[in-house]
mmCIF file of C-alpha atoms and ligand atoms in Angstrom:
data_model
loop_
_atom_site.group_PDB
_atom_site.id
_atom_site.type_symbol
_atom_site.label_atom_id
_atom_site.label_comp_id
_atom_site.label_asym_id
_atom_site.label_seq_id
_atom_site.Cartn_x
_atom_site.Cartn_y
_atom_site.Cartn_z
ATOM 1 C CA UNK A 112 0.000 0.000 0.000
ATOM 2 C CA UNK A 113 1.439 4.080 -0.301
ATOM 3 C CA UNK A 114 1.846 5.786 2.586
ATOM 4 C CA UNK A 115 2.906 9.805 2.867
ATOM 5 C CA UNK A 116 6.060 9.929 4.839
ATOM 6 C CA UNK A 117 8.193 12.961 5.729
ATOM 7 C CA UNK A 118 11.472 11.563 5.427
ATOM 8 C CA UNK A 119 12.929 14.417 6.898
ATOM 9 C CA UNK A 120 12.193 18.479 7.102
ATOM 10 C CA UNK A 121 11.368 19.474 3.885
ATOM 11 C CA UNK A 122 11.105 16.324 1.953
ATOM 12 C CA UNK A 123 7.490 14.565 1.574
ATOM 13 C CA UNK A 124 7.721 11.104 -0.064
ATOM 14 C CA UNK A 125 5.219 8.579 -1.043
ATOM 15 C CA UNK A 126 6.363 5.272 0.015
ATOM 16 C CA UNK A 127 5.242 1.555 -0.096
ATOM 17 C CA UNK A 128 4.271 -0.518 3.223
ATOM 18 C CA UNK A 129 2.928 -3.258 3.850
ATOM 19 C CA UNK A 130 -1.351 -3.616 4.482
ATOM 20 C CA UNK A 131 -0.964 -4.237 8.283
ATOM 21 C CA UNK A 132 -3.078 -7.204 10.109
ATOM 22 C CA UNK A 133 -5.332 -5.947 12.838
ATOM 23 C CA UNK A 134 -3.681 -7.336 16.456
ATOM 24 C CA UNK A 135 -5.920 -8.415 18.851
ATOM 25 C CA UNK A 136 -8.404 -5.591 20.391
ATOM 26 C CA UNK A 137 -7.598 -3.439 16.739
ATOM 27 C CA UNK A 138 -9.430 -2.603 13.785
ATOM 28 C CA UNK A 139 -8.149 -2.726 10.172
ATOM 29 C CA UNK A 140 -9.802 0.461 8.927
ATOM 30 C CA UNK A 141 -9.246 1.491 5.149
ATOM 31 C CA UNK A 142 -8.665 5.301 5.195
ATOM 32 C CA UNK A 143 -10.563 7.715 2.521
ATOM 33 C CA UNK A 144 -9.645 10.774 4.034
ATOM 34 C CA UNK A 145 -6.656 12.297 5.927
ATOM 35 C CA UNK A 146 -7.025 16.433 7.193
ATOM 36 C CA UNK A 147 -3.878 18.619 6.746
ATOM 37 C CA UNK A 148 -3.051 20.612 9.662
ATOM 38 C CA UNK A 149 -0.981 23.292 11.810
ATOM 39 C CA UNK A 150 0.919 19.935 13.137
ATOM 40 C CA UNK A 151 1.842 18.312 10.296
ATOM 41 C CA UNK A 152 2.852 21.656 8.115
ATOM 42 C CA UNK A 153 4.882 22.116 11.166
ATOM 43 C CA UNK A 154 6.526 18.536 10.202
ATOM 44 C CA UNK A 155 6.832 19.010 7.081
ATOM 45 C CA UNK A 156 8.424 22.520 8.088
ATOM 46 C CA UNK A 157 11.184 21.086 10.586
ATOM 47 C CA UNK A 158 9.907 22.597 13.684
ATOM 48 C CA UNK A 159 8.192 20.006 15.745
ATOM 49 C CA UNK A 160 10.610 20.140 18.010
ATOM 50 C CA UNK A 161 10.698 16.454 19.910
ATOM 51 C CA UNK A 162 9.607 14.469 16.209
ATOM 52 C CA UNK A 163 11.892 11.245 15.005
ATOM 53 C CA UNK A 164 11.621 11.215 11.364
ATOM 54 C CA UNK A 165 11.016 9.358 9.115
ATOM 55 C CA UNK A 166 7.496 9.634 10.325
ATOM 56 C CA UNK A 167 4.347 8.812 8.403
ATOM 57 C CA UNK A 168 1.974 12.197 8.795
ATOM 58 C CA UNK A 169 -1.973 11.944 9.497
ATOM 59 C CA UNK A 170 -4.179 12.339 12.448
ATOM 60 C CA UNK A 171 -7.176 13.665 10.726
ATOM 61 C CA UNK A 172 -8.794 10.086 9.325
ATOM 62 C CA UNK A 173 -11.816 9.166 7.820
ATOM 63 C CA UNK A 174 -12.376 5.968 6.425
ATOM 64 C CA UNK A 175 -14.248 2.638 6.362
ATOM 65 C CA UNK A 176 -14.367 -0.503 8.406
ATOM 66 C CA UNK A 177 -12.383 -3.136 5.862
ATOM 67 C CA UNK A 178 -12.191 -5.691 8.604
ATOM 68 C CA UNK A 179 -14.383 -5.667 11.028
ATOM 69 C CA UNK A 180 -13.286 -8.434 13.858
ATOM 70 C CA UNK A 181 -15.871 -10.774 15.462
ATOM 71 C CA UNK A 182 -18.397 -10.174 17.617
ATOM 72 C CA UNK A 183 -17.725 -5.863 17.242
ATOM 73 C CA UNK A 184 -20.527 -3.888 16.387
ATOM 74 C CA UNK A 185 -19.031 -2.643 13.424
ATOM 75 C CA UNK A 186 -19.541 -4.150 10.631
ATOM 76 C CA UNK A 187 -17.483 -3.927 6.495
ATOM 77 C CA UNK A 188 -18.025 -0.581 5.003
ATOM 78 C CA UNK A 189 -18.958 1.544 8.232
ATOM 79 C CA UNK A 190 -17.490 5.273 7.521
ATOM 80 C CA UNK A 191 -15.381 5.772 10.824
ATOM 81 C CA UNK A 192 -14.045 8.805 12.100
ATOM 82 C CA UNK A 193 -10.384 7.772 14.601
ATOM 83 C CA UNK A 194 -9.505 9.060 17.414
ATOM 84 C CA UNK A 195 -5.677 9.717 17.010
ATOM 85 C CA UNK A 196 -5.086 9.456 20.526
ATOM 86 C CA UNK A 197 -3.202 6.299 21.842
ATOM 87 C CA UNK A 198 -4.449 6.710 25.308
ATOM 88 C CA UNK A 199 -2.731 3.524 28.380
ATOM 89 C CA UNK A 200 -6.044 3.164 30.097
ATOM 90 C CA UNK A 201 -4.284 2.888 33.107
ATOM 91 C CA UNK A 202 -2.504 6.229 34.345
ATOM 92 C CA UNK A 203 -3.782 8.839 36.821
ATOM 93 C CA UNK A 204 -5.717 10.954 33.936
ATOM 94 C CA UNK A 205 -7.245 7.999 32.105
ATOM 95 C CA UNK A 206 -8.766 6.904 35.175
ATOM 96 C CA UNK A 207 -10.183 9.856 35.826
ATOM 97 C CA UNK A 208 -11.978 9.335 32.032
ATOM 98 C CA UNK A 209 -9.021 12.410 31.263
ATOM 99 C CA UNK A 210 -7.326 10.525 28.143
ATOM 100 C CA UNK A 211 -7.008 13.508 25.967
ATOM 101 C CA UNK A 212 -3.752 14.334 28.776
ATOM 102 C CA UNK A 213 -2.792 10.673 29.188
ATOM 103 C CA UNK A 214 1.006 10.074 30.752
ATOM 104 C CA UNK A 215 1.646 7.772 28.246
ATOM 105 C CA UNK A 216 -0.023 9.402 25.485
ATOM 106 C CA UNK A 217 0.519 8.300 22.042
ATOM 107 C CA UNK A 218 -0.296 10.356 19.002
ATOM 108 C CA UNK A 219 -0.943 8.554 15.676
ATOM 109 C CA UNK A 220 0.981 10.713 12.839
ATOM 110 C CA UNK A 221 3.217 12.598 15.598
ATOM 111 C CA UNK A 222 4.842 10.150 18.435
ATOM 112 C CA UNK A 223 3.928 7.122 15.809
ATOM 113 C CA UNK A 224 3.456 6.504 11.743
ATOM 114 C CA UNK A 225 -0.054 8.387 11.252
ATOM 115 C CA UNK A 226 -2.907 7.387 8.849
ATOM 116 C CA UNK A 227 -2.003 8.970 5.827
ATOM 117 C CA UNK A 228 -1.870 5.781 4.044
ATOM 118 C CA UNK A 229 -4.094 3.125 2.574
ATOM 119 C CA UNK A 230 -4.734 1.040 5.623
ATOM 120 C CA UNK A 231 -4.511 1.475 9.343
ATOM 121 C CA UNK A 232 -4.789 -0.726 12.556
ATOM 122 C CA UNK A 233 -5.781 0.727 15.563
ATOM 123 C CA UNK A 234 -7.466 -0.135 18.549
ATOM 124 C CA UNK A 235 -11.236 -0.699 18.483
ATOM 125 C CA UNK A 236 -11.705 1.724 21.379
ATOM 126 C CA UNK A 237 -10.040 4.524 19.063
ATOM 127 C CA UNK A 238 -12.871 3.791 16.086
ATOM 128 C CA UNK A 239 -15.441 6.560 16.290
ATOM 129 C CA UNK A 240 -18.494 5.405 13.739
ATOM 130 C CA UNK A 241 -19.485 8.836 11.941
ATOM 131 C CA UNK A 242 -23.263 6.955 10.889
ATOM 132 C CA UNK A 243 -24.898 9.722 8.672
ATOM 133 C CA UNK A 244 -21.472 11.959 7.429
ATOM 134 C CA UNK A 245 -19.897 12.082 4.769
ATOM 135 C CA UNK A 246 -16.218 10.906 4.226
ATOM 136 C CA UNK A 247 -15.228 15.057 4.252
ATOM 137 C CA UNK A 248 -17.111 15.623 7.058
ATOM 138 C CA UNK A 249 -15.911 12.297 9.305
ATOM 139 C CA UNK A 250 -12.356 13.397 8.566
ATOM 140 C CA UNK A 251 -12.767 17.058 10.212
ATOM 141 C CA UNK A 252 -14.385 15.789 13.373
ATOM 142 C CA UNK A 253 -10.835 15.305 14.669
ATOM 143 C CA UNK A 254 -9.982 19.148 14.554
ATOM 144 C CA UNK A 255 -13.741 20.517 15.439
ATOM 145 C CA UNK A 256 -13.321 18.555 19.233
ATOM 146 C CA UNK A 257 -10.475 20.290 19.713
ATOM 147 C CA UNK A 258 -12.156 23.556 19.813
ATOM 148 C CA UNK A 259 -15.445 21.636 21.359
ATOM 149 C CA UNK A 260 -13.194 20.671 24.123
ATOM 150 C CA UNK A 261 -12.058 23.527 24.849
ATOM 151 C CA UNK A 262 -15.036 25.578 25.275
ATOM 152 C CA UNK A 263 -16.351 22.382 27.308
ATOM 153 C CA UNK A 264 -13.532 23.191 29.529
ATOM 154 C CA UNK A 265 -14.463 26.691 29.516
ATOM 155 C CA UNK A 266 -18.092 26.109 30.906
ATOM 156 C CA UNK A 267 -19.346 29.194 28.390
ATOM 157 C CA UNK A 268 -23.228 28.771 28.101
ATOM 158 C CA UNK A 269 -25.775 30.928 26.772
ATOM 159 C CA UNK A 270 -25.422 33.964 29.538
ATOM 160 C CA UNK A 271 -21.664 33.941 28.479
ATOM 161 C CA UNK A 272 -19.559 36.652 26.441
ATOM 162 C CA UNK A 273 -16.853 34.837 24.460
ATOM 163 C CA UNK A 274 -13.718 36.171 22.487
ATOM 164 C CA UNK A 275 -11.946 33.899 20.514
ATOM 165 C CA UNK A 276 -8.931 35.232 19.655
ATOM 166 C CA UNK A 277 -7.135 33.388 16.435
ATOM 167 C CA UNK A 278 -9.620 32.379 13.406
ATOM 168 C CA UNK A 279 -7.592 29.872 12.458
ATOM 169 C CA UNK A 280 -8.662 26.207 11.834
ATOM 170 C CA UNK A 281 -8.849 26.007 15.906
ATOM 171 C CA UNK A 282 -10.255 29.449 17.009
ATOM 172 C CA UNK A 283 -12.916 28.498 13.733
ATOM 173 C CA UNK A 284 -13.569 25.264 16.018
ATOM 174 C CA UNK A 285 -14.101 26.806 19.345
ATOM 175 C CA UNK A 286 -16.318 30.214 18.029
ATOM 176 C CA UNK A 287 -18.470 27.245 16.093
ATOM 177 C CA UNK A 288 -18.569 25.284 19.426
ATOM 178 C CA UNK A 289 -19.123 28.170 21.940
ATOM 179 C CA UNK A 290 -22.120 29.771 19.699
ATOM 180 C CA UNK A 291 -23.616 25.984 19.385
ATOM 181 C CA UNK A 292 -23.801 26.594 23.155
ATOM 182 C CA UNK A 293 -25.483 29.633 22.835
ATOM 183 C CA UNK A 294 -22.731 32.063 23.686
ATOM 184 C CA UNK A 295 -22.536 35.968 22.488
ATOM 185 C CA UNK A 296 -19.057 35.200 20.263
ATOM 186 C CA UNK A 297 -16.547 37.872 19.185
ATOM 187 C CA UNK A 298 -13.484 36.691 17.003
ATOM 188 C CA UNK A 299 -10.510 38.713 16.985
ATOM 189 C CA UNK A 300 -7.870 38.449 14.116
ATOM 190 C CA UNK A 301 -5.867 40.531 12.067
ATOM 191 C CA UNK A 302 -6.287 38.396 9.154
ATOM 192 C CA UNK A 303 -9.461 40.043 7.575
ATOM 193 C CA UNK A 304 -10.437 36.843 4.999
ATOM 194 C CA UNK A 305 -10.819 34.747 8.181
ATOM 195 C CA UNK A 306 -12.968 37.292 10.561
ATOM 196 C CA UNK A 307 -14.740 37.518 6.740
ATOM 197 C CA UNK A 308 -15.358 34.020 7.369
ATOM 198 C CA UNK A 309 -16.654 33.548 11.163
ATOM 199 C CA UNK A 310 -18.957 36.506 10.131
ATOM 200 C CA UNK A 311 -20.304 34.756 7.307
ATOM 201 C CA UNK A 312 -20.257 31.457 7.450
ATOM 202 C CA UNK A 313 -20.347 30.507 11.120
ATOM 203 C CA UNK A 314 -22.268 33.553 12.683
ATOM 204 C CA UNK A 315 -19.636 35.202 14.954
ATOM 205 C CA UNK A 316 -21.713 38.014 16.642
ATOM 206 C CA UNK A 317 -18.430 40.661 16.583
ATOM 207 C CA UNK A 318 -15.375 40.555 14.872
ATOM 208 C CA UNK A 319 -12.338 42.474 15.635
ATOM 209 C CA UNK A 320 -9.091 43.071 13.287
ATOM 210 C CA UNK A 321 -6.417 43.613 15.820
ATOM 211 C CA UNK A 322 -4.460 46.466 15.356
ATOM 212 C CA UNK A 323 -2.946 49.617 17.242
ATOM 213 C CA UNK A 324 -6.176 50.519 19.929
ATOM 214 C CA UNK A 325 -7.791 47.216 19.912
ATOM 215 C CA UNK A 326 -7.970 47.451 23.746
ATOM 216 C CA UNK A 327 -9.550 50.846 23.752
ATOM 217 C CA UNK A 328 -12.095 48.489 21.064
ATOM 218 C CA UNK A 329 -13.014 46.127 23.095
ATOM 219 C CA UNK A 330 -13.209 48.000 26.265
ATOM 220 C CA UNK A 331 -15.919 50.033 24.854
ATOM 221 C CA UNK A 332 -17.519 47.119 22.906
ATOM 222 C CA UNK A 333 -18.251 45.407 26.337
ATOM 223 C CA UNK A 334 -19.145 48.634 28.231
ATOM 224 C CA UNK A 335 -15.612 47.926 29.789
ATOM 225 C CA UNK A 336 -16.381 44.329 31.410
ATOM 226 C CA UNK A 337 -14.478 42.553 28.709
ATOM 227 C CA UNK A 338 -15.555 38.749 28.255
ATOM 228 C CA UNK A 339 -16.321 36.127 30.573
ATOM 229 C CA UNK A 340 -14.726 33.826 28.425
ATOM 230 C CA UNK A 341 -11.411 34.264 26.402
ATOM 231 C CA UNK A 342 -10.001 31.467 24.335
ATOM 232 C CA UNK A 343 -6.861 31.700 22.556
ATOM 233 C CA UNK A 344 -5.728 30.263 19.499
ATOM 234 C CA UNK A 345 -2.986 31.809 18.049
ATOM 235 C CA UNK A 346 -0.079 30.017 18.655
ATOM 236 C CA UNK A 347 1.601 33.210 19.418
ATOM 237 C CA UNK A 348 3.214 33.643 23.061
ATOM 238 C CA UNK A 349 2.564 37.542 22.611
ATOM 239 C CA UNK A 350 -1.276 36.867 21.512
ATOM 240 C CA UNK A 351 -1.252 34.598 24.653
ATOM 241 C CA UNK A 352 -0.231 37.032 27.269
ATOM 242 C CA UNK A 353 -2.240 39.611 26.111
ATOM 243 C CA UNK A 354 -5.255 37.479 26.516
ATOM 244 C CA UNK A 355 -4.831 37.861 29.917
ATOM 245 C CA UNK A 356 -6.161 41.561 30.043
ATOM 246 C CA UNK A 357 -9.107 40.595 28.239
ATOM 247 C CA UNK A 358 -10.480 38.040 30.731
ATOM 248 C CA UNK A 359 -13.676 39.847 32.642
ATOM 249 C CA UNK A 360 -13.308 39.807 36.514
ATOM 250 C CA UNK A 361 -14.455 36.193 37.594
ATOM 251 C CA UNK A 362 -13.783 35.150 33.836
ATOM 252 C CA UNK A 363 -12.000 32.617 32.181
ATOM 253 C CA UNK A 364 -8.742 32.054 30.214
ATOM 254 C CA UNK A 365 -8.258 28.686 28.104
ATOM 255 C CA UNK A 366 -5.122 27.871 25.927
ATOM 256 C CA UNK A 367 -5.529 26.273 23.429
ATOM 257 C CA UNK A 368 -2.427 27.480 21.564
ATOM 258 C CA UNK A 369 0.588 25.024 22.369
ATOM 259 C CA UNK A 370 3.928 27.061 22.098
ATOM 260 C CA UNK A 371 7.418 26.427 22.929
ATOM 261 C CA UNK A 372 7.652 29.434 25.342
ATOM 262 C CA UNK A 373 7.053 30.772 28.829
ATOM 263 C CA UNK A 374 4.519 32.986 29.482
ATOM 264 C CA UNK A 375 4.351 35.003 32.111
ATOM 265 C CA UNK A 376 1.360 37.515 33.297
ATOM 266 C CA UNK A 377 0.795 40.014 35.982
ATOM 267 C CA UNK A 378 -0.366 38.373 39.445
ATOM 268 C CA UNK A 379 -2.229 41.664 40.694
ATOM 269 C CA UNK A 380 -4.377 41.802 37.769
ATOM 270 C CA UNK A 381 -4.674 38.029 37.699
ATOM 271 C CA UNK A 382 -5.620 38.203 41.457
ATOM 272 C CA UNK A 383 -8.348 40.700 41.401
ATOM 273 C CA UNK A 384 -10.415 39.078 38.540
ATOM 274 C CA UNK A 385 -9.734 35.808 39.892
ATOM 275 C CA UNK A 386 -8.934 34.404 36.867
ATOM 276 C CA UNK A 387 -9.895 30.844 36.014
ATOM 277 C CA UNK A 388 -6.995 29.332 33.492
ATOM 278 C CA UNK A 389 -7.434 26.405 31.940
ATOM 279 C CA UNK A 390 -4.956 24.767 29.359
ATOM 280 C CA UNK A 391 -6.767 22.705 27.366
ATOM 281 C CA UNK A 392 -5.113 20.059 24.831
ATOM 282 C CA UNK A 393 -6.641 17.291 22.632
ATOM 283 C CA UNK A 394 -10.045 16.032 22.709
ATOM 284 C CA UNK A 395 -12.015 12.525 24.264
ATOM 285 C CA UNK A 396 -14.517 10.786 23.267
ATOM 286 C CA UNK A 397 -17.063 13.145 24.618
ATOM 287 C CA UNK A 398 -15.986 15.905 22.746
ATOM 288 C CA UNK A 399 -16.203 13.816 19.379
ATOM 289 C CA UNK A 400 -19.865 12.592 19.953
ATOM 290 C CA UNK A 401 -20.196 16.295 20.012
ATOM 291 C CA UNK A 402 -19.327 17.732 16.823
ATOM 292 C CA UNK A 403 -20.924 14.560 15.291
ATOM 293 C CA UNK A 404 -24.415 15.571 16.852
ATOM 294 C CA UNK A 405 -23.284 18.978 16.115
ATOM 295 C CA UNK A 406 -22.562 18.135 12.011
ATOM 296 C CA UNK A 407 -25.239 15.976 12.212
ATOM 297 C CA UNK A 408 -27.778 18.395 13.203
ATOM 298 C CA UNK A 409 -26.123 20.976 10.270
ATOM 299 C CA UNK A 410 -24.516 23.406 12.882
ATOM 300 C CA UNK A 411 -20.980 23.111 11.176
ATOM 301 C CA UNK A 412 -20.580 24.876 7.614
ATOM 302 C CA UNK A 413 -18.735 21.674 6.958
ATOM 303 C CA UNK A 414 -18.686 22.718 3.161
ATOM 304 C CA UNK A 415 -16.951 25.658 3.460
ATOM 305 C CA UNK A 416 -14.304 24.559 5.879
ATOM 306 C CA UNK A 417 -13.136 21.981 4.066
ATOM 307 C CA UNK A 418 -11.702 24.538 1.110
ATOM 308 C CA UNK A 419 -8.493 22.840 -0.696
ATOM 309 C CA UNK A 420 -8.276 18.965 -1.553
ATOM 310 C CA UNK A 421 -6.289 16.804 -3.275
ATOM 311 C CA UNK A 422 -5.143 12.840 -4.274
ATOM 312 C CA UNK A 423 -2.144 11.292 -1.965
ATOM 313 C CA UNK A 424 -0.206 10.900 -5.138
ATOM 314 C CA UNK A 425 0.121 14.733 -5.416
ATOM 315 C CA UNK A 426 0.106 15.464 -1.268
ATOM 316 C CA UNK A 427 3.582 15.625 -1.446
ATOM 317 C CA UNK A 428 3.606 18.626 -3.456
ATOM 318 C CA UNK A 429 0.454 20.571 -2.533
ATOM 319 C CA UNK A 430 1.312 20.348 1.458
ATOM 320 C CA UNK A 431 3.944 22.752 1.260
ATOM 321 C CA UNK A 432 1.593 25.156 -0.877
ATOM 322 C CA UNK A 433 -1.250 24.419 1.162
ATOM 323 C CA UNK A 434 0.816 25.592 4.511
ATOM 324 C CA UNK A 435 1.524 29.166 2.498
ATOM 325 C CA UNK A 436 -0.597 31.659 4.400
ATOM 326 C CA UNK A 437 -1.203 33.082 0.401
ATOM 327 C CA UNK A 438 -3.083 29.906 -0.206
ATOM 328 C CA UNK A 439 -6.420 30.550 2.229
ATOM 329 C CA UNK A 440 -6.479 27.130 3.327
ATOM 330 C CA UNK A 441 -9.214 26.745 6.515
ATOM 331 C CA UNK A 442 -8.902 22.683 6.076
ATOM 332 C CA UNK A 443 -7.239 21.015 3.314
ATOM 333 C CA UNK A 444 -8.476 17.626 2.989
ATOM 334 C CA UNK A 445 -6.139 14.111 0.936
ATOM 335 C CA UNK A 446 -8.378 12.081 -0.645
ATOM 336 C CA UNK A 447 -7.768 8.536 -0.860
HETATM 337 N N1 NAD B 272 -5.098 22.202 22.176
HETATM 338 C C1 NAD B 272 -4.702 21.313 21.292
HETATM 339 O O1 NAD B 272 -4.695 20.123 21.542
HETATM 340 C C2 NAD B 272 -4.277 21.776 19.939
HETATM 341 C C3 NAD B 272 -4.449 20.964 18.815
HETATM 342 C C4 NAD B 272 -4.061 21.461 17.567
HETATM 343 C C5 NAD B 272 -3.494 22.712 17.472
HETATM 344 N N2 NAD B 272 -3.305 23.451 18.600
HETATM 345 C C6 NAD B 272 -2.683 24.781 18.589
HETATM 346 O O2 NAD B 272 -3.667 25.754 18.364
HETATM 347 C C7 NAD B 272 -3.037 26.922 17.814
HETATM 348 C C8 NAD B 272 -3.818 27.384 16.599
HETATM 349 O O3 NAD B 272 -3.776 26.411 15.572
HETATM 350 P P1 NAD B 272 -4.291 26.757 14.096
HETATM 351 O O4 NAD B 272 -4.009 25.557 13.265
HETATM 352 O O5 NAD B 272 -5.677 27.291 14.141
HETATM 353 O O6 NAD B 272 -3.237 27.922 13.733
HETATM 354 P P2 NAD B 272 -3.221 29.048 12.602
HETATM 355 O O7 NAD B 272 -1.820 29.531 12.553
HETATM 356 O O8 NAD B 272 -3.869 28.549 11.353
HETATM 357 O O9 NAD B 272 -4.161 30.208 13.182
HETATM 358 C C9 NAD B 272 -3.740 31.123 14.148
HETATM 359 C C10 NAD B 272 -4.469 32.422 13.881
HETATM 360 O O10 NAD B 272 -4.148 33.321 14.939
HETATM 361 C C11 NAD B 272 -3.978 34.609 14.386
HETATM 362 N N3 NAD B 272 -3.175 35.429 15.296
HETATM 363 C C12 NAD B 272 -1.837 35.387 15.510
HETATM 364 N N4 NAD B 272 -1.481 36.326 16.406
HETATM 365 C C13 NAD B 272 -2.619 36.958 16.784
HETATM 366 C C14 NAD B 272 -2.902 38.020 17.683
HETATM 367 N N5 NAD B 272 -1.944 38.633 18.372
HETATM 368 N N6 NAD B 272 -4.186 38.412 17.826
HETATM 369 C C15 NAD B 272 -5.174 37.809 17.111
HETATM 370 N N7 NAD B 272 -4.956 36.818 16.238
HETATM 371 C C16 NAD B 272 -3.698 36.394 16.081
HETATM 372 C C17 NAD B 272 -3.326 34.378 13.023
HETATM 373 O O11 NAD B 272 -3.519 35.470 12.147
HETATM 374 C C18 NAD B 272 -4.061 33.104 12.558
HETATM 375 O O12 NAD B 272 -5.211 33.393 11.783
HETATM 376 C C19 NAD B 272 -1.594 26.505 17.526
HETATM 377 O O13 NAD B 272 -0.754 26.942 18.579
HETATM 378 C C20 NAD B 272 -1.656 25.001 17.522
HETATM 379 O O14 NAD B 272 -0.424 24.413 17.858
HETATM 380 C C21 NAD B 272 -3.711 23.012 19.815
HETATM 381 ZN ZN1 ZN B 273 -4.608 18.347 13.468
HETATM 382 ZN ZN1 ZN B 274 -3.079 7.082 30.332
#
């Protein structure tokens, strides 16, 4: 079978394998879809800083059941969404049901060879049937929980005043998840296509483009409470930081950005609003049976997200195109 490898930074190859066997407890799934994101352009890019290459990419997978084993209630043919997270079952966090932050945690396409091939084993307990999506729509649940998580951690409801700050791919997730929850959502960015896009297409109530005075902006947009709710998603340690001063008093800060940085912020302003922070990384189960309800129900502009696609014969060289900021990718999608 071909499999997309990164042999090392900068060089995307499409390699033979062998069609693996299912082990006991696994499922042989046959993979139709694979979503392109921050992680693996970062892989591709050289600057996924703990990664052994060669490493087959993928953690975004669609696909069907090819082998379904006995007595599992799937059955040949069932589109399947996977959850790329190689939890132990056994640690401190999966015991307390937390296996999005297992000890032992094992990514599929980052600590091990992803799904960005023809077939993939992987345990039954990581096979998420997607009954009633499409194949472009199973393969984007992976990226949508990670924003439903996070504004699950956040506890926003429909009393709460959300910013989102970062309209990428993530920040898209979380201002989808946090107005499916009823929340008043405001979407900062300076990238104007993709506020264009929360406005339009997912129904963010306010959007900002940062620039010089965007405090003064929001101060006066919120009659100087700010929001009960901030969630970042920027993957900037600056953007981070700031966030901070933008938390209401008795608000709440989520990360969902994952940098290679210390940040720092002031404890006497932290103090006083009593600030709630909350990092928030991954997704479990929960949060997938969530966007699937959510995509079922036709709360995700699933369309329009999923804006660039192409065959795994030619991944190798649209990947680095589709990573070009140029390019207006919101989710590129491989189709196998
Ligand atoms: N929590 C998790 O498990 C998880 C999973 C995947 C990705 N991530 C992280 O989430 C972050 C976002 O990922 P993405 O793929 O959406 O990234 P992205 O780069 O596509 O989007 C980030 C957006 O933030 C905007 N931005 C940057 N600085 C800003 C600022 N100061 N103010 C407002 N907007 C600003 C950019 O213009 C861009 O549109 C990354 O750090 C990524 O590593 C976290
Ligand atoms: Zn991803
Ligand atoms: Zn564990």
């Amino acid at each position: 079978m071909k499999a997309l490898r990164c042999d090392e930074p900068g060089r995307l190859t499409i390699i033979q394998r062998d069609v693996p066997s299912a082990g006991p407890g696994e499922v042989l799934v046959r993979i139709r879809r694979v979503g392109i994101c921050g992680t693996d352009y970062h892989i591709v890019q050289g600057n996924q800083p703990y990664l052994e290459y060669p490493r087959v990419i993928g953690h975004e997978l669609a696909g069907e059941i090819a082998e379904a084993p006995s007595g599992s209630s799937f059955k040949s043919g069932d589109i399947v969404c996977i959850e790329p997270y190689l939890y132990c079952g056994t640690c401190r966090a999966c015991r307390q049901g937390k296996t999005n932050c297992c000890q032992n945690l094992q990514v599929l396409g980052v600590h091990r060879d992803g799904g960005a091939c023809e077939y993939i084993a992987v345990p039954e307990r990581n096979v998420v049937p997607a009954t009633g999506l499409g194949l472009d729509e199973a393969a984007m649940v992976e990226f949508l929980a990670i924003g439903a998580h996070g504004v699950r951690r956040s506890g926003a409801g429909p009393a709460s005043r959300v910013a989102v700050v970062g309209a990428g791919p993530i920040g898209i997730a979380a201002a989808i998840f946090a107005k499916a929850r009823g929340a008043e959502v405001s979407v900062l960015d300076m990238n104007a296509r993709r506020l264009a896009f929360c406005r339009d297409e997912i129904g963010a109530d306010h959007v900002f483009e940062v620039s010089s005075g965007i405090d003064d902006r929001l101060k006066a947009a919120t009659d100087g409470d700010f929001f009960d709710v901030v969630i970042d998603a920027t993957g900037s340690p600056r953007a981070m930081m700031t966030g901070f001063s933008y938390v209401s008093h008795g608000g709440t800060y989520v990360l969902l950005s994952i940098v290679r940085a210390d940040i720092t912020f002031s404890d006497p302003e932290f103090h006083k609003r009593e600030t709630s922070l909350l990092g928030s990384r991954n997704a479990t189960r929960q949060d997938f049976e969530t966007v699937l309800e959510a995509i079922r129900s036709g709360k995700v502009p699933t369309a329009a997200l999923a804006s660039h696609r192409g065959g795994l014969d030619d991944a190798p060289g649209l990947i680095p195109m589709w990573s070009a900021p140029e390019a207006g990718v919101i989710k590129a999608l491989v189709e196998l």
